[in-house]
Amino acid sequence: MISKEGVHHLLNQLETKTADELESQLLDFKQWNKRSRDDNIKMMIKMAVCMANGGGGSVIFGVVDNVKGRANAILGVPKDVDTSILQRRVHERTDPHLTPQFEDIFVEEGTTRLLLMNVFPSSPPYTTTDGSATIRQGKECIPLTGTLRRQMMSTSSEMDFTAEVVQEDWKELFSHSAMERVREIMSRERVDETLLSLSDEDLLRSIGALKDRYLTKGSLLLVGKPEAISKFIPQHKWSYRKMISDTDYSQRDDGVHAIPVALYELERYIAVDNPMVTVEAGLVHPEFSTYPTIALREALLNAFGHRDYRMMGTIMLKQYKDKLILTNPGEFVGGITPQNILHHPPVARNNHLMDLLDRLKLVNRSNLGVSRIFRSLLIEGKEPPVYREIGSNIELTFISSPLNKNFKNIVNHMSQENLHVDVDHLLVLQYLIRHEEIDTTIAAEVAQRSLEQARELLSKMQNEFHLLEAVGRGKGRYFTLSRNAYEILKGDLEYERQQSLDKEAVKIRVLSILKTGRSLTNKEVRQLTGMNRKQVHRMIQELKTNGVQVIGKGAGTKYIYKS
């Protein structure tokens, strides 16, 4: 991507060269159409798709192509053009969504204002919402034909940013403190002692982090000095905020440390306000934190491992009194969505980095990370995590919820009976604690399974686990907790429904369903949340600021989401 300083340097060359002569694979100039703002927006959308498919690039708006002399070539763009509107239009009319960065470039000629649009590469192919697409080749945007799309997919592995080699002596870039953190994690994960006994250099070579005498960008993210990371991967940054409200915070920290060091710092901050609960169980008194360590570590490593390192941005962790929100730059890739993330086959944007993390036993490449996050929360009777895609960022929310001792008892009971309880079963049980009944459609949505898989899941929980009882037949059939399950759980049932399912958790759940494009009635929201009619009405009024709208009247009233 070109910087503002780089743009000014190019503009000076317009005295002796035309803008067309200065264009390249990564750069284009476009004249602003004074008569039609819609035409300008269409041009921006087309160029954003073209550049994204070609590996990213920059477009400077307000410059004429084929004339010499700054005064003649620089016409500028109107001063009243709102870049936030332009960014939103590009985002809305591209698929997958693109969110380019716009910057003002101020000059003396023309209107005195140019626009710089930087389009960061990610995971092509991209199209406009009507299905058309071009790709940058040299100085031209050519149609993205089927053959070109096939070639693009076959060479996608070669576009891994983290696999690029850093052409400097690795010892000058190497951080001993980061390597120490790596070894601590490896030891904790019980890695083979043979691997741990290797020297730093041999260990890096054995996992593919050191090529000849050079680190890759992925290995630099693991064992690099902060100043080296800032130089070669300036996009890498992490931030922590302890929030007082949605707009104010009492504590902050920012860093560009290697991933293992960043992980240590962020976990240290969370631990200060992550209360422990001790459960008496005979001679053993196990302790349980509000946010399980496994869930936090997996979430943080996923954020660092899957973020888009070609985009500017920060991995942001905000710690509120009642929740944690973790955000990382980059959209979901490979067909993953918040609605299928639990069971989707593993897809990695940064294959080389994820391979390094896997070989060091920091992560697992078999898509177990998300399941571990869900399971570590659910097994303690806590709220499941909530994933959302917001613009070009992925957001993960942990709701602060208390340990449900009786829920753990039923999980332990199933284990003693040699009945394996997986995440799907836990999700159904958690739902029933809060809503008392569940049908096949809701079970499919809750467990992220097909209707057929949901039927099999409920049947197994009824006939083999004896945790559920069926009520009714046909389309009206639903399930409740069995007498056996209820006897174990009933001590906390009322408390869980009235206290544990806090208002914020309910709002997040309803909003996430509406954002899938589905509409809900007051009755459906009551079934989902256990609220009464008036409580649902008040909640929807509060959610209007988040884009929720009410359509229809009387019995036909529905709630929808519009961005």
PDB file of C-alpha atoms in Angstrom, residues 338-518:
ATOM      1  CA  PRO A 338     -20.882 -17.411  12.914  1.00  0.00           C
ATOM      2  CA  GLN A 339     -23.687 -19.916  12.254  1.00  0.00           C
ATOM      3  CA  ASN A 340     -21.415 -22.842  11.226  1.00  0.00           C
ATOM      4  CA  ILE A 341     -18.078 -22.092  12.917  1.00  0.00           C
ATOM      5  CA  LEU A 342     -18.415 -24.896  15.467  1.00  0.00           C
ATOM      6  CA  HIS A 343     -18.372 -27.765  12.965  1.00  0.00           C
ATOM      7  CA  HIS A 344     -16.909 -26.275   9.774  1.00  0.00           C
ATOM      8  CA  PRO A 345     -13.752 -27.996   8.452  1.00  0.00           C
ATOM      9  CA  PRO A 346     -10.579 -26.043   9.366  1.00  0.00           C
ATOM     10  CA  VAL A 347      -9.656 -23.181   7.030  1.00  0.00           C
ATOM     11  CA  ALA A 348      -6.587 -20.993   7.577  1.00  0.00           C
ATOM     12  CA  ARG A 349      -5.718 -17.630   6.076  1.00  0.00           C
ATOM     13  CA  ASN A 350      -2.164 -17.841   7.442  1.00  0.00           C
ATOM     14  CA  ASN A 351      -1.257 -21.464   6.750  1.00  0.00           C
ATOM     15  CA  HIS A 352       2.453 -21.076   7.536  1.00  0.00           C
ATOM     16  CA  LEU A 353       1.849 -19.315  10.857  1.00  0.00           C
ATOM     17  CA  MET A 354      -0.766 -21.885  11.887  1.00  0.00           C
ATOM     18  CA  ASP A 355       1.626 -24.711  10.963  1.00  0.00           C
ATOM     19  CA  LEU A 356       4.286 -23.186  13.212  1.00  0.00           C
ATOM     20  CA  LEU A 357       1.815 -22.782  16.081  1.00  0.00           C
ATOM     21  CA  ASP A 358       0.689 -26.387  15.581  1.00  0.00           C
ATOM     22  CA  ARG A 359       4.221 -27.816  15.550  1.00  0.00           C
ATOM     23  CA  LEU A 360       4.993 -25.950  18.741  1.00  0.00           C
ATOM     24  CA  LYS A 361       1.747 -27.343  20.253  1.00  0.00           C
ATOM     25  CA  LEU A 362       0.399 -23.842  20.782  1.00  0.00           C
ATOM     26  CA  VAL A 363      -2.724 -24.634  18.702  1.00  0.00           C
ATOM     27  CA  ASN A 364      -4.391 -27.646  17.097  1.00  0.00           C
ATOM     28  CA  ARG A 365      -4.952 -27.664  13.324  1.00  0.00           C
ATOM     29  CA  SER A 366      -7.840 -30.177  13.496  1.00  0.00           C
ATOM     30  CA  ASN A 367     -10.422 -27.457  14.195  1.00  0.00           C
ATOM     31  CA  LEU A 368     -10.507 -28.367  17.879  1.00  0.00           C
ATOM     32  CA  GLY A 369      -9.839 -24.797  19.058  1.00  0.00           C
ATOM     33  CA  VAL A 370     -13.416 -23.548  18.655  1.00  0.00           C
ATOM     34  CA  SER A 371     -14.824 -26.753  20.169  1.00  0.00           C
ATOM     35  CA  ARG A 372     -12.501 -26.340  23.155  1.00  0.00           C
ATOM     36  CA  ILE A 373     -13.720 -22.796  23.664  1.00  0.00           C
ATOM     37  CA  PHE A 374     -17.346 -23.917  23.628  1.00  0.00           C
ATOM     38  CA  ARG A 375     -16.773 -26.997  25.776  1.00  0.00           C
ATOM     39  CA  SER A 376     -14.686 -25.301  28.479  1.00  0.00           C
ATOM     40  CA  LEU A 377     -17.497 -22.780  29.004  1.00  0.00           C
ATOM     41  CA  LEU A 378     -20.479 -25.091  28.618  1.00  0.00           C
ATOM     42  CA  ILE A 379     -19.159 -27.855  30.853  1.00  0.00           C
ATOM     43  CA  GLU A 380     -19.271 -25.407  33.777  1.00  0.00           C
ATOM     44  CA  GLY A 381     -22.817 -24.345  32.973  1.00  0.00           C
ATOM     45  CA  LYS A 382     -21.752 -21.027  31.469  1.00  0.00           C
ATOM     46  CA  GLU A 383     -23.102 -19.151  28.464  1.00  0.00           C
ATOM     47  CA  PRO A 384     -21.688 -20.271  25.069  1.00  0.00           C
ATOM     48  CA  PRO A 385     -19.470 -17.771  23.217  1.00  0.00           C
ATOM     49  CA  VAL A 386     -20.996 -15.451  20.622  1.00  0.00           C
ATOM     50  CA  TYR A 387     -19.242 -14.883  17.273  1.00  0.00           C
ATOM     51  CA  ARG A 388     -20.085 -11.958  15.005  1.00  0.00           C
ATOM     52  CA  GLU A 389     -18.651 -10.541  11.779  1.00  0.00           C
ATOM     53  CA  ILE A 390     -18.613  -6.742  11.918  1.00  0.00           C
ATOM     54  CA  GLY A 391     -17.373  -5.105   8.737  1.00  0.00           C
ATOM     55  CA  SER A 392     -13.867  -6.464   8.159  1.00  0.00           C
ATOM     56  CA  ASN A 393     -13.476  -7.673  11.743  1.00  0.00           C
ATOM     57  CA  ILE A 394     -14.418 -10.779  13.700  1.00  0.00           C
ATOM     58  CA  GLU A 395     -15.810 -10.269  17.197  1.00  0.00           C
ATOM     59  CA  LEU A 396     -15.961 -12.922  19.926  1.00  0.00           C
ATOM     60  CA  THR A 397     -17.904 -12.264  23.143  1.00  0.00           C
ATOM     61  CA  PHE A 398     -17.646 -14.175  26.417  1.00  0.00           C
ATOM     62  CA  ILE A 399     -20.560 -13.527  28.796  1.00  0.00           C
ATOM     63  CA  SER A 400     -19.677 -13.458  32.487  1.00  0.00           C
ATOM     64  CA  SER A 401     -21.853 -16.179  34.003  1.00  0.00           C
ATOM     65  CA  PRO A 402     -21.532 -18.110  37.275  1.00  0.00           C
ATOM     66  CA  LEU A 403     -20.481 -21.715  37.693  1.00  0.00           C
ATOM     67  CA  ASN A 404     -23.487 -24.069  37.730  1.00  0.00           C
ATOM     68  CA  LYS A 405     -22.383 -26.761  40.189  1.00  0.00           C
ATOM     69  CA  ASN A 406     -25.347 -29.032  39.463  1.00  0.00           C
ATOM     70  CA  PHE A 407     -24.693 -28.828  35.730  1.00  0.00           C
ATOM     71  CA  LYS A 408     -21.172 -30.097  36.319  1.00  0.00           C
ATOM     72  CA  ASN A 409     -22.677 -32.903  38.405  1.00  0.00           C
ATOM     73  CA  ILE A 410     -24.769 -34.153  35.487  1.00  0.00           C
ATOM     74  CA  VAL A 411     -21.736 -34.035  33.169  1.00  0.00           C
ATOM     75  CA  ASN A 412     -19.697 -35.996  35.737  1.00  0.00           C
ATOM     76  CA  HIS A 413     -22.559 -38.478  36.100  1.00  0.00           C
ATOM     77  CA  MET A 414     -22.616 -39.108  32.341  1.00  0.00           C
ATOM     78  CA  SER A 415     -18.861 -39.609  32.342  1.00  0.00           C
ATOM     79  CA  GLN A 416     -19.128 -42.194  35.128  1.00  0.00           C
ATOM     80  CA  GLU A 417     -21.725 -44.021  33.035  1.00  0.00           C
ATOM     81  CA  ASN A 418     -19.202 -44.076  30.139  1.00  0.00           C
ATOM     82  CA  LEU A 419     -21.485 -41.899  28.034  1.00  0.00           C
ATOM     83  CA  HIS A 420     -19.521 -39.338  26.047  1.00  0.00           C
ATOM     84  CA  VAL A 421     -21.083 -35.895  26.248  1.00  0.00           C
ATOM     85  CA  ASP A 422     -19.907 -33.668  23.414  1.00  0.00           C
ATOM     86  CA  VAL A 423     -20.455 -29.985  22.666  1.00  0.00           C
ATOM     87  CA  ASP A 424     -23.766 -30.619  20.860  1.00  0.00           C
ATOM     88  CA  HIS A 425     -25.228 -32.301  23.952  1.00  0.00           C
ATOM     89  CA  LEU A 426     -23.961 -29.515  26.196  1.00  0.00           C
ATOM     90  CA  LEU A 427     -25.530 -26.842  23.993  1.00  0.00           C
ATOM     91  CA  VAL A 428     -28.914 -28.583  24.108  1.00  0.00           C
ATOM     92  CA  LEU A 429     -28.721 -29.003  27.895  1.00  0.00           C
ATOM     93  CA  GLN A 430     -27.719 -25.376  28.361  1.00  0.00           C
ATOM     94  CA  TYR A 431     -30.627 -24.247  26.206  1.00  0.00           C
ATOM     95  CA  LEU A 432     -33.096 -26.357  28.175  1.00  0.00           C
ATOM     96  CA  ILE A 433     -31.908 -24.984  31.508  1.00  0.00           C
ATOM     97  CA  ARG A 434     -32.904 -21.529  30.309  1.00  0.00           C
ATOM     98  CA  HIS A 435     -35.927 -22.252  28.128  1.00  0.00           C
ATOM     99  CA  GLU A 436     -37.441 -25.510  29.441  1.00  0.00           C
ATOM    100  CA  GLU A 437     -38.316 -26.910  26.001  1.00  0.00           C
ATOM    101  CA  ILE A 438     -36.648 -27.370  22.618  1.00  0.00           C
ATOM    102  CA  ASP A 439     -37.757 -28.612  19.203  1.00  0.00           C
ATOM    103  CA  THR A 440     -35.763 -29.945  16.243  1.00  0.00           C
ATOM    104  CA  THR A 441     -35.530 -26.584  14.471  1.00  0.00           C
ATOM    105  CA  ILE A 442     -34.173 -24.780  17.514  1.00  0.00           C
ATOM    106  CA  ALA A 443     -31.806 -27.682  18.314  1.00  0.00           C
ATOM    107  CA  ALA A 444     -30.389 -27.459  14.780  1.00  0.00           C
ATOM    108  CA  GLU A 445     -29.790 -23.735  15.230  1.00  0.00           C
ATOM    109  CA  VAL A 446     -28.326 -24.064  18.726  1.00  0.00           C
ATOM    110  CA  ALA A 447     -25.957 -26.936  17.844  1.00  0.00           C
ATOM    111  CA  GLN A 448     -25.186 -25.629  14.323  1.00  0.00           C
ATOM    112  CA  ARG A 449     -26.374 -28.898  12.771  1.00  0.00           C
ATOM    113  CA  SER A 450     -28.754 -29.916   9.985  1.00  0.00           C
ATOM    114  CA  LEU A 451     -32.350 -30.827  10.840  1.00  0.00           C
ATOM    115  CA  GLU A 452     -31.579 -34.516  10.343  1.00  0.00           C
ATOM    116  CA  GLN A 453     -28.541 -34.315  12.616  1.00  0.00           C
ATOM    117  CA  ALA A 454     -30.615 -32.434  15.205  1.00  0.00           C
ATOM    118  CA  ARG A 455     -33.273 -35.189  15.176  1.00  0.00           C
ATOM    119  CA  GLU A 456     -30.579 -37.814  15.768  1.00  0.00           C
ATOM    120  CA  LEU A 457     -29.052 -35.695  18.522  1.00  0.00           C
ATOM    121  CA  LEU A 458     -32.341 -35.293  20.400  1.00  0.00           C
ATOM    122  CA  SER A 459     -33.213 -38.960  19.918  1.00  0.00           C
ATOM    123  CA  LYS A 460     -29.880 -40.076  21.381  1.00  0.00           C
ATOM    124  CA  MET A 461     -30.253 -37.743  24.364  1.00  0.00           C
ATOM    125  CA  GLN A 462     -33.716 -39.216  24.961  1.00  0.00           C
ATOM    126  CA  ASN A 463     -33.196 -42.934  24.338  1.00  0.00           C
ATOM    127  CA  GLU A 464     -29.540 -43.525  25.249  1.00  0.00           C
ATOM    128  CA  PHE A 465     -28.669 -40.761  27.709  1.00  0.00           C
ATOM    129  CA  HIS A 466     -32.163 -40.560  29.263  1.00  0.00           C
ATOM    130  CA  LEU A 467     -31.725 -36.817  29.662  1.00  0.00           C
ATOM    131  CA  LEU A 468     -34.757 -35.760  27.600  1.00  0.00           C
ATOM    132  CA  GLU A 469     -38.456 -36.567  27.392  1.00  0.00           C
ATOM    133  CA  ALA A 470     -40.514 -36.097  24.228  1.00  0.00           C
ATOM    134  CA  VAL A 471     -43.830 -34.254  24.327  1.00  0.00           C
ATOM    135  CA  GLY A 472     -46.360 -34.412  21.472  1.00  0.00           C
ATOM    136  CA  ARG A 473     -46.023 -35.831  17.970  1.00  0.00           C
ATOM    137  CA  GLY A 474     -45.331 -34.727  14.436  1.00  0.00           C
ATOM    138  CA  LYS A 475     -44.497 -31.087  13.778  1.00  0.00           C
ATOM    139  CA  GLY A 476     -45.621 -30.065  17.248  1.00  0.00           C
ATOM    140  CA  ARG A 477     -43.191 -32.415  18.996  1.00  0.00           C
ATOM    141  CA  TYR A 478     -40.750 -30.905  21.459  1.00  0.00           C
ATOM    142  CA  PHE A 479     -38.440 -32.093  24.227  1.00  0.00           C
ATOM    143  CA  THR A 480     -37.960 -31.232  27.881  1.00  0.00           C
ATOM    144  CA  LEU A 481     -35.462 -32.355  30.494  1.00  0.00           C
ATOM    145  CA  SER A 482     -36.215 -35.855  31.814  1.00  0.00           C
ATOM    146  CA  ARG A 483     -37.196 -36.430  35.431  1.00  0.00           C
ATOM    147  CA  ASN A 484     -33.720 -37.806  36.120  1.00  0.00           C
ATOM    148  CA  ALA A 485     -31.964 -34.778  34.637  1.00  0.00           C
ATOM    149  CA  TYR A 486     -34.372 -32.402  36.315  1.00  0.00           C
ATOM    150  CA  GLU A 487     -33.752 -33.941  39.726  1.00  0.00           C
ATOM    151  CA  ILE A 488     -30.037 -33.218  39.371  1.00  0.00           C
ATOM    152  CA  LEU A 489     -30.486 -29.739  37.969  1.00  0.00           C
ATOM    153  CA  LYS A 490     -33.612 -28.428  39.666  1.00  0.00           C
ATOM    154  CA  GLY A 491     -31.753 -26.788  42.536  1.00  0.00           C
ATOM    155  CA  ASP A 492     -30.364 -24.177  40.181  1.00  0.00           C
ATOM    156  CA  LEU A 493     -33.043 -24.089  37.494  1.00  0.00           C
ATOM    157  CA  GLU A 494     -34.987 -21.129  38.843  1.00  0.00           C
ATOM    158  CA  TYR A 495     -31.815 -19.244  39.668  1.00  0.00           C
ATOM    159  CA  GLU A 496     -30.380 -19.840  36.182  1.00  0.00           C
ATOM    160  CA  ARG A 497     -33.527 -18.599  34.471  1.00  0.00           C
ATOM    161  CA  GLN A 498     -33.895 -15.506  36.608  1.00  0.00           C
ATOM    162  CA  GLN A 499     -30.318 -14.522  37.332  1.00  0.00           C
ATOM    163  CA  SER A 500     -27.674 -16.189  35.180  1.00  0.00           C
ATOM    164  CA  LEU A 501     -29.178 -15.358  31.816  1.00  0.00           C
ATOM    165  CA  ASP A 502     -28.451 -11.659  32.192  1.00  0.00           C
ATOM    166  CA  LYS A 503     -29.998  -9.080  29.952  1.00  0.00           C
ATOM    167  CA  GLU A 504     -26.879  -8.521  27.868  1.00  0.00           C
ATOM    168  CA  ALA A 505     -26.613 -12.207  26.996  1.00  0.00           C
ATOM    169  CA  VAL A 506     -30.258 -12.260  25.876  1.00  0.00           C
ATOM    170  CA  LYS A 507     -29.820  -9.169  23.720  1.00  0.00           C
ATOM    171  CA  ILE A 508     -26.698 -10.557  22.048  1.00  0.00           C
ATOM    172  CA  ARG A 509     -28.440 -13.849  21.305  1.00  0.00           C
ATOM    173  CA  VAL A 510     -31.553 -12.237  19.797  1.00  0.00           C
ATOM    174  CA  LEU A 511     -29.493  -9.730  17.790  1.00  0.00           C
ATOM    175  CA  SER A 512     -27.247 -12.468  16.374  1.00  0.00           C
ATOM    176  CA  ILE A 513     -30.300 -14.424  15.159  1.00  0.00           C
ATOM    177  CA  LEU A 514     -31.852 -11.338  13.535  1.00  0.00           C
ATOM    178  CA  LYS A 515     -28.553 -10.536  11.797  1.00  0.00           C
ATOM    179  CA  THR A 516     -28.776 -13.845   9.906  1.00  0.00           C
ATOM    180  CA  GLY A 517     -31.718 -12.334   8.003  1.00  0.00           C
ATOM    181  CA  ARG A 518     -34.357 -14.212   9.968  1.00  0.00           C
TER     182      ARG A 518
END
